[in-house]
PDB file of C-alpha atoms in Angstrom:
ATOM      1  CA  MET R   1       3.873 -73.358 -15.357  1.00 52.00           C
ATOM      2  CA  SER R   2       0.180 -72.918 -14.697  1.00 78.00           C
ATOM      3  CA  LEU R   3      -2.605 -73.900 -17.041  1.00 84.00           C
ATOM      4  CA  PRO R   4      -3.659 -71.351 -19.687  1.00 89.00           C
ATOM      5  CA  GLU R   5      -6.938 -69.472 -19.326  1.00 93.00           C
ATOM      6  CA  ARG R   6      -8.156 -71.022 -22.566  1.00 96.00           C
ATOM      7  CA  VAL R   7      -7.164 -73.719 -25.023  1.00 97.00           C
ATOM      8  CA  VAL R   8      -8.179 -73.149 -28.649  1.00 98.00           C
ATOM      9  CA  LEU R   9      -8.155 -75.972 -31.191  1.00 98.00           C
ATOM     10  CA  VAL R  10      -7.686 -75.107 -34.856  1.00 98.00           C
ATOM     11  CA  GLY R  11      -7.294 -77.377 -37.845  1.00 95.00           C
ATOM     12  CA  PRO R  12      -9.065 -78.808 -40.869  1.00 91.00           C
ATOM     13  CA  MET R  13     -12.295 -80.758 -41.094  1.00 84.00           C
ATOM     14  CA  GLY R  14     -11.851 -84.263 -39.766  1.00 81.00           C
ATOM     15  CA  ALA R  15      -8.848 -83.477 -37.554  1.00 87.00           C
ATOM     16  CA  GLY R  16     -10.799 -84.450 -34.433  1.00 89.00           C
ATOM     17  CA  LYS R  17     -11.268 -81.013 -32.867  1.00 94.00           C
ATOM     18  CA  SER R  18     -14.641 -81.825 -31.283  1.00 93.00           C
ATOM     19  CA  THR R  19     -13.783 -85.338 -30.084  1.00 94.00           C
ATOM     20  CA  ILE R  20     -10.356 -84.394 -28.747  1.00 96.00           C
ATOM     21  CA  GLY R  21     -11.662 -81.084 -27.407  1.00 97.00           C
ATOM     22  CA  ARG R  22     -14.297 -82.778 -25.239  1.00 97.00           C
ATOM     23  CA  MET R  23     -11.789 -85.243 -23.831  1.00 97.00           C
ATOM     24  CA  LEU R  24      -9.138 -82.575 -23.268  1.00 97.00           C
ATOM     25  CA  ALA R  25     -11.620 -80.327 -21.450  1.00 96.00           C
ATOM     26  CA  LYS R  26     -12.562 -83.180 -19.150  1.00 95.00           C
ATOM     27  CA  GLU R  27      -8.893 -83.963 -18.453  1.00 94.00           C
ATOM     28  CA  LEU R  28      -8.115 -80.318 -17.631  1.00 94.00           C
ATOM     29  CA  GLY R  29     -11.335 -79.748 -15.666  1.00 94.00           C
ATOM     30  CA  TYR R  30     -12.396 -77.123 -18.244  1.00 96.00           C
ATOM     31  CA  ARG R  31     -15.677 -76.513 -20.057  1.00 97.00           C
ATOM     32  CA  PHE R  32     -15.865 -77.603 -23.705  1.00 98.00           C
ATOM     33  CA  LEU R  33     -17.183 -75.161 -26.316  1.00 98.00           C
ATOM     34  CA  ASP R  34     -17.682 -75.705 -30.040  1.00 97.00           C
ATOM     35  CA  SER R  35     -18.085 -72.456 -31.978  1.00 96.00           C
ATOM     36  CA  ASP R  36     -19.963 -74.088 -34.884  1.00 93.00           C
ATOM     37  CA  ARG R  37     -22.461 -75.792 -32.540  1.00 95.00           C
ATOM     38  CA  ILE R  38     -23.089 -72.559 -30.619  1.00 96.00           C
ATOM     39  CA  ILE R  39     -23.726 -70.684 -33.886  1.00 95.00           C
ATOM     40  CA  GLU R  40     -26.226 -73.381 -34.902  1.00 94.00           C
ATOM     41  CA  GLU R  41     -27.991 -73.188 -31.532  1.00 95.00           C
ATOM     42  CA  ARG R  42     -28.223 -69.384 -31.670  1.00 94.00           C
ATOM     43  CA  CYS R  43     -29.501 -69.412 -35.264  1.00 91.00           C
ATOM     44  CA  GLY R  44     -31.835 -72.363 -34.804  1.00 92.00           C
ATOM     45  CA  ALA R  45     -30.428 -73.735 -38.069  1.00 90.00           C
ATOM     46  CA  ASN R  46     -27.547 -75.940 -39.151  1.00 90.00           C
ATOM     47  CA  ILE R  47     -24.452 -74.642 -40.923  1.00 88.00           C
ATOM     48  CA  PRO R  48     -25.431 -75.871 -44.425  1.00 85.00           C
ATOM     49  CA  TRP R  49     -28.691 -73.897 -44.103  1.00 90.00           C
ATOM     50  CA  ILE R  50     -26.783 -70.772 -42.983  1.00 91.00           C
ATOM     51  CA  PHE R  51     -24.433 -71.164 -45.972  1.00 87.00           C
ATOM     52  CA  ASP R  52     -27.424 -71.558 -48.329  1.00 88.00           C
ATOM     53  CA  VAL R  53     -29.263 -68.509 -47.032  1.00 92.00           C
ATOM     54  CA  GLU R  54     -26.456 -66.127 -46.054  1.00 92.00           C
ATOM     55  CA  GLY R  55     -23.536 -67.458 -48.103  1.00 90.00           C
ATOM     56  CA  GLU R  56     -20.107 -68.186 -46.734  1.00 88.00           C
ATOM     57  CA  ASP R  57     -19.475 -64.496 -46.003  1.00 92.00           C
ATOM     58  CA  GLY R  58     -22.613 -64.301 -43.852  1.00 92.00           C
ATOM     59  CA  PHE R  59     -21.523 -67.358 -41.922  1.00 93.00           C
ATOM     60  CA  ARG R  60     -17.996 -65.971 -41.453  1.00 93.00           C
ATOM     61  CA  GLN R  61     -19.439 -62.736 -40.005  1.00 95.00           C
ATOM     62  CA  ARG R  62     -21.408 -64.777 -37.471  1.00 95.00           C
ATOM     63  CA  GLU R  63     -18.276 -66.799 -36.723  1.00 96.00           C
ATOM     64  CA  THR R  64     -16.182 -63.684 -36.016  1.00 97.00           C
ATOM     65  CA  ALA R  65     -18.865 -62.333 -33.663  1.00 96.00           C
ATOM     66  CA  MET R  66     -18.947 -65.680 -31.871  1.00 97.00           C
ATOM     67  CA  LEU R  67     -15.139 -65.855 -31.548  1.00 97.00           C
ATOM     68  CA  ASP R  68     -15.158 -62.315 -30.142  1.00 97.00           C
ATOM     69  CA  GLU R  69     -17.671 -63.360 -27.491  1.00 96.00           C
ATOM     70  CA  LEU R  70     -15.885 -66.616 -26.657  1.00 96.00           C
ATOM     71  CA  SER R  71     -12.480 -64.903 -26.404  1.00 96.00           C
ATOM     72  CA  GLU R  72     -13.622 -63.591 -23.007  1.00 95.00           C
ATOM     73  CA  THR R  73     -14.180 -67.054 -21.540  1.00 95.00           C
ATOM     74  CA  GLN R  74     -11.867 -68.695 -19.029  1.00 95.00           C
ATOM     75  CA  GLY R  75     -11.340 -72.324 -18.147  1.00 96.00           C
ATOM     76  CA  THR R  76     -12.504 -73.468 -21.581  1.00 97.00           C
ATOM     77  CA  VAL R  77     -11.387 -75.630 -24.470  1.00 98.00           C
ATOM     78  CA  LEU R  78     -12.739 -74.182 -27.725  1.00 98.00           C
ATOM     79  CA  ALA R  79     -13.080 -76.202 -30.937  1.00 97.00           C
ATOM     80  CA  THR R  80     -13.259 -73.884 -33.946  1.00 97.00           C
ATOM     81  CA  GLY R  81     -14.478 -74.366 -37.494  1.00 92.00           C
ATOM     82  CA  GLY R  82     -11.845 -75.181 -40.093  1.00 91.00           C
ATOM     83  CA  GLY R  83     -12.204 -71.793 -41.782  1.00 92.00           C
ATOM     84  CA  ALA R  84     -12.003 -69.656 -38.631  1.00 95.00           C
ATOM     85  CA  VAL R  85      -8.404 -68.752 -39.520  1.00 97.00           C
ATOM     86  CA  MET R  86      -9.376 -67.241 -42.883  1.00 94.00           C
ATOM     87  CA  ARG R  87     -10.311 -63.804 -41.530  1.00 95.00           C
ATOM     88  CA  PRO R  88      -7.275 -61.891 -40.243  1.00 96.00           C
ATOM     89  CA  GLU R  89      -9.419 -60.216 -37.557  1.00 96.00           C
ATOM     90  CA  ASN R  90     -10.038 -63.653 -36.025  1.00 97.00           C
ATOM     91  CA  HIS R  91      -6.351 -64.292 -35.345  1.00 97.00           C
ATOM     92  CA  ALA R  92      -6.133 -62.019 -32.282  1.00 97.00           C
ATOM     93  CA  LEU R  93      -9.449 -63.408 -31.004  1.00 97.00           C
ATOM     94  CA  LEU R  94      -8.189 -66.989 -31.269  1.00 97.00           C
ATOM     95  CA  ARG R  95      -4.902 -66.198 -29.494  1.00 97.00           C
ATOM     96  CA  LYS R  96      -6.358 -63.995 -26.719  1.00 96.00           C
ATOM     97  CA  ASN R  97      -5.256 -65.468 -23.353  1.00 94.00           C
ATOM     98  CA  ALA R  98      -5.023 -68.876 -25.023  1.00 96.00           C
ATOM     99  CA  VAL R  99      -2.755 -71.701 -26.005  1.00 96.00           C
ATOM    100  CA  VAL R 100      -3.576 -72.426 -29.654  1.00 97.00           C
ATOM    101  CA  ILE R 101      -3.254 -76.051 -30.744  1.00 98.00           C
ATOM    102  CA  TYR R 102      -3.194 -77.067 -34.399  1.00 97.00           C
ATOM    103  CA  LEU R 103      -4.559 -80.587 -34.782  1.00 97.00           C
ATOM    104  CA  LYS R 104      -2.873 -81.584 -38.027  1.00 95.00           C
ATOM    105  CA  THR R 105      -3.972 -84.546 -40.109  1.00 92.00           C
ATOM    106  CA  SER R 106      -3.345 -85.895 -43.607  1.00 90.00           C
ATOM    107  CA  ILE R 107      -5.679 -85.339 -46.553  1.00 87.00           C
ATOM    108  CA  GLU R 108      -6.308 -89.097 -46.656  1.00 87.00           C
ATOM    109  CA  GLN R 109      -7.430 -89.094 -43.030  1.00 85.00           C
ATOM    110  CA  GLN R 110      -9.682 -86.072 -43.664  1.00 83.00           C
ATOM    111  CA  VAL R 111     -11.316 -87.818 -46.630  1.00 80.00           C
ATOM    112  CA  GLU R 112     -11.941 -90.929 -44.535  1.00 81.00           C
ATOM    113  CA  ARG R 113     -13.380 -89.017 -41.585  1.00 72.00           C
ATOM    114  CA  THR R 114     -15.626 -86.661 -43.582  1.00 72.00           C
ATOM    115  CA  ARG R 115     -16.881 -88.812 -46.485  1.00 70.00           C
ATOM    116  CA  LYS R 116     -20.308 -89.540 -44.958  1.00 65.00           C
ATOM    117  CA  ASP R 117     -20.786 -86.198 -43.216  1.00 63.00           C
ATOM    118  CA  ARG R 118     -23.530 -84.129 -44.868  1.00 63.00           C
ATOM    119  CA  ASN R 119     -23.043 -81.221 -42.456  1.00 63.00           C
ATOM    120  CA  ARG R 120     -20.005 -79.829 -44.299  1.00 65.00           C
ATOM    121  CA  PRO R 121     -21.216 -77.479 -47.036  1.00 58.00           C
ATOM    122  CA  LEU R 122     -17.814 -76.968 -48.665  1.00 59.00           C
ATOM    123  CA  LEU R 123     -17.587 -80.708 -49.392  1.00 61.00           C
ATOM    124  CA  GLN R 124     -20.993 -81.150 -51.036  1.00 67.00           C
ATOM    125  CA  ASN R 125     -19.671 -81.502 -54.593  1.00 69.00           C
ATOM    126  CA  ASP R 126     -18.201 -84.081 -56.968  1.00 72.00           C
ATOM    127  CA  ASP R 127     -14.591 -83.731 -55.782  1.00 77.00           C
ATOM    128  CA  PRO R 128     -14.429 -83.419 -51.968  1.00 75.00           C
ATOM    129  CA  GLU R 129     -10.805 -84.619 -51.910  1.00 83.00           C
ATOM    130  CA  GLY R 130      -9.817 -81.862 -54.348  1.00 86.00           C
ATOM    131  CA  VAL R 131     -11.588 -79.315 -52.115  1.00 84.00           C
ATOM    132  CA  LEU R 132      -9.751 -80.626 -49.042  1.00 86.00           C
ATOM    133  CA  ARG R 133      -6.405 -80.376 -50.870  1.00 91.00           C
ATOM    134  CA  ARG R 134      -7.097 -76.780 -51.954  1.00 92.00           C
ATOM    135  CA  LEU R 135      -8.259 -75.796 -48.450  1.00 90.00           C
ATOM    136  CA  PHE R 136      -5.161 -77.403 -46.907  1.00 92.00           C
ATOM    137  CA  ALA R 137      -2.821 -75.503 -49.241  1.00 94.00           C
ATOM    138  CA  VAL R 138      -4.362 -72.176 -48.169  1.00 95.00           C
ATOM    139  CA  ARG R 139      -5.093 -72.857 -44.500  1.00 94.00           C
ATOM    140  CA  ASP R 140      -2.142 -74.977 -43.321  1.00 96.00           C
ATOM    141  CA  PRO R 141       0.285 -72.011 -43.213  1.00 97.00           C
ATOM    142  CA  LEU R 142      -2.287 -70.021 -41.198  1.00 97.00           C
ATOM    143  CA  TYR R 143      -2.867 -72.836 -38.702  1.00 97.00           C
ATOM    144  CA  THR R 144       0.897 -73.278 -38.323  1.00 97.00           C
ATOM    145  CA  LYS R 145       1.528 -69.559 -37.840  1.00 96.00           C
ATOM    146  CA  LEU R 146      -1.143 -69.257 -35.135  1.00 97.00           C
ATOM    147  CA  ALA R 147      -0.267 -72.451 -33.260  1.00 97.00           C
ATOM    148  CA  ASP R 148       1.686 -72.671 -30.040  1.00 96.00           C
ATOM    149  CA  ILE R 149       1.543 -76.466 -30.384  1.00 96.00           C
ATOM    150  CA  VAL R 150       1.229 -78.558 -33.563  1.00 96.00           C
ATOM    151  CA  MET R 151      -0.091 -82.063 -32.857  1.00 96.00           C
ATOM    152  CA  PHE R 152      -0.369 -84.722 -35.566  1.00 93.00           C
ATOM    153  CA  THR R 153      -3.470 -86.876 -35.107  1.00 92.00           C
ATOM    154  CA  ASP R 154      -3.042 -89.487 -37.853  1.00 88.00           C
ATOM    155  CA  ARG R 155      -3.106 -93.080 -36.607  1.00 87.00           C
ATOM    156  CA  LYS R 156      -3.371 -91.941 -32.983  1.00 91.00           C
ATOM    157  CA  SER R 157      -6.271 -92.629 -30.680  1.00 93.00           C
ATOM    158  CA  PRO R 158      -7.990 -89.519 -29.262  1.00 94.00           C
ATOM    159  CA  ARG R 159      -6.910 -90.676 -25.786  1.00 96.00           C
ATOM    160  CA  LEU R 160      -3.227 -90.710 -26.818  1.00 96.00           C
ATOM    161  CA  VAL R 161      -3.512 -87.266 -28.439  1.00 96.00           C
ATOM    162  CA  VAL R 162      -5.095 -85.879 -25.264  1.00 96.00           C
ATOM    163  CA  ARG R 163      -2.388 -87.389 -23.053  1.00 95.00           C
ATOM    164  CA  GLN R 164       0.323 -85.892 -25.273  1.00 95.00           C
ATOM    165  CA  LEU R 165      -1.406 -82.497 -25.267  1.00 96.00           C
ATOM    166  CA  VAL R 166      -1.756 -82.411 -21.485  1.00 95.00           C
ATOM    167  CA  ASN R 167       1.984 -83.082 -21.195  1.00 93.00           C
ATOM    168  CA  ARG R 168       2.724 -80.265 -23.660  1.00 92.00           C
ATOM    169  CA  ILE R 169       0.302 -77.763 -22.087  1.00 91.00           C
ATOM    170  CA  ASN R 170       1.447 -78.401 -18.527  1.00 81.00           C
ATOM    171  CA  PRO R 171       4.884 -80.038 -18.559  1.00 66.00           C
ATOM    172  CA  LYS R 172       5.124 -79.973 -14.771  1.00 63.00           C
ATOM    173  CA  THR R 173       3.000 -83.079 -14.372  1.00 50.00           C
ATOM    174  CA  PRO R 174       4.640 -86.003 -12.513  1.00 50.00           C
ATOM    175  CA  ARG R 175       4.489 -88.174 -15.658  1.00 48.00           C
ATOM    176  CA  HIS R 176       6.461 -85.570 -17.621  1.00 44.00           C
ATOM    177  CA  LYS R 177       9.140 -85.343 -14.912  1.00 44.00           C
ATOM    178  CA  ARG R 178       9.523 -89.129 -14.900  1.00 43.00           C
ATOM    179  CA  GLN R 179       9.811 -89.178 -18.698  1.00 46.00           C
ATOM    180  CA  ARG R 180      12.475 -86.450 -18.675  1.00 43.00           C
ATOM    181  CA  ARG R 181      14.521 -88.326 -16.068  1.00 42.00           C
ATOM    182  CA  LYS R 182      14.196 -91.500 -18.130  1.00 42.00           C
ATOM    183  CA  GLU R 183      15.254 -89.721 -21.342  1.00 41.00           C
ATOM    184  CA  GLY R 184      18.160 -88.027 -19.531  1.00 40.00           C
ATOM    185  CA  SER R 185      19.481 -91.318 -18.209  1.00 40.00           C
ATOM    186  CA  GLN R 186      19.705 -92.989 -21.611  1.00 42.00           C
ATOM    187  CA  HIS R 187      23.176 -93.126 -23.122  1.00 42.00           C
ATOM    188  CA  VAL R 188      23.405 -91.814 -26.672  1.00 42.00           C
ATOM    189  CA  PRO R 189      25.798 -93.923 -28.795  1.00 42.00           C
ATOM    190  CA  GLY R 190      28.895 -92.032 -29.865  1.00 42.00           C
ATOM    191  CA  THR R 191      28.935 -89.748 -26.810  1.00 42.00           C
ATOM    192  CA  GLN R 192      30.834 -90.004 -23.570  1.00 44.00           C
ATOM    193  CA  ARG R 193      29.057 -90.313 -20.265  1.00 42.00           C
ATOM    194  CA  ALA R 194      29.750 -87.423 -17.907  1.00 39.00           C
TER     195      ALA R 194
END
């Protein structure tokens, strides 16, 4: 099995898409791209400003255009915004020539990781945890449906997540073969050895 042309990371705020994406790209020898950061660079403004001026719909239009452009890239790991899955037209763009990975994390972990971040416009209110719960209820089924791989990130170091992802993306690595031999040699209680 050869490496995919692209790896696309989806998941909620605070799942670690940017941190894990950078490390994964380095491990694979790919270029790391972050759709939100590229939008900010092109606009010369941060995402909260874009939300204030253009509204969420304006931002989502920019996001779709960006995903369309980035769907043509090769040898890349792309971290997407948490809401990229909300527009049905984005689904084909995210999956195009890509392995889609859902970095899944608990609400509690999201709250912890995002509580001091002022660059998340949807959380700038009196009940950010309630917002995260509502977003999860709507978006989790979409992330799951799109994903080729679902990886839980709670209580795991980014380095461990990356190592596990590399083994899932390209299971022909020597480490994976050793692990399979090791697992195959273990006797399961209640069964007869061949």
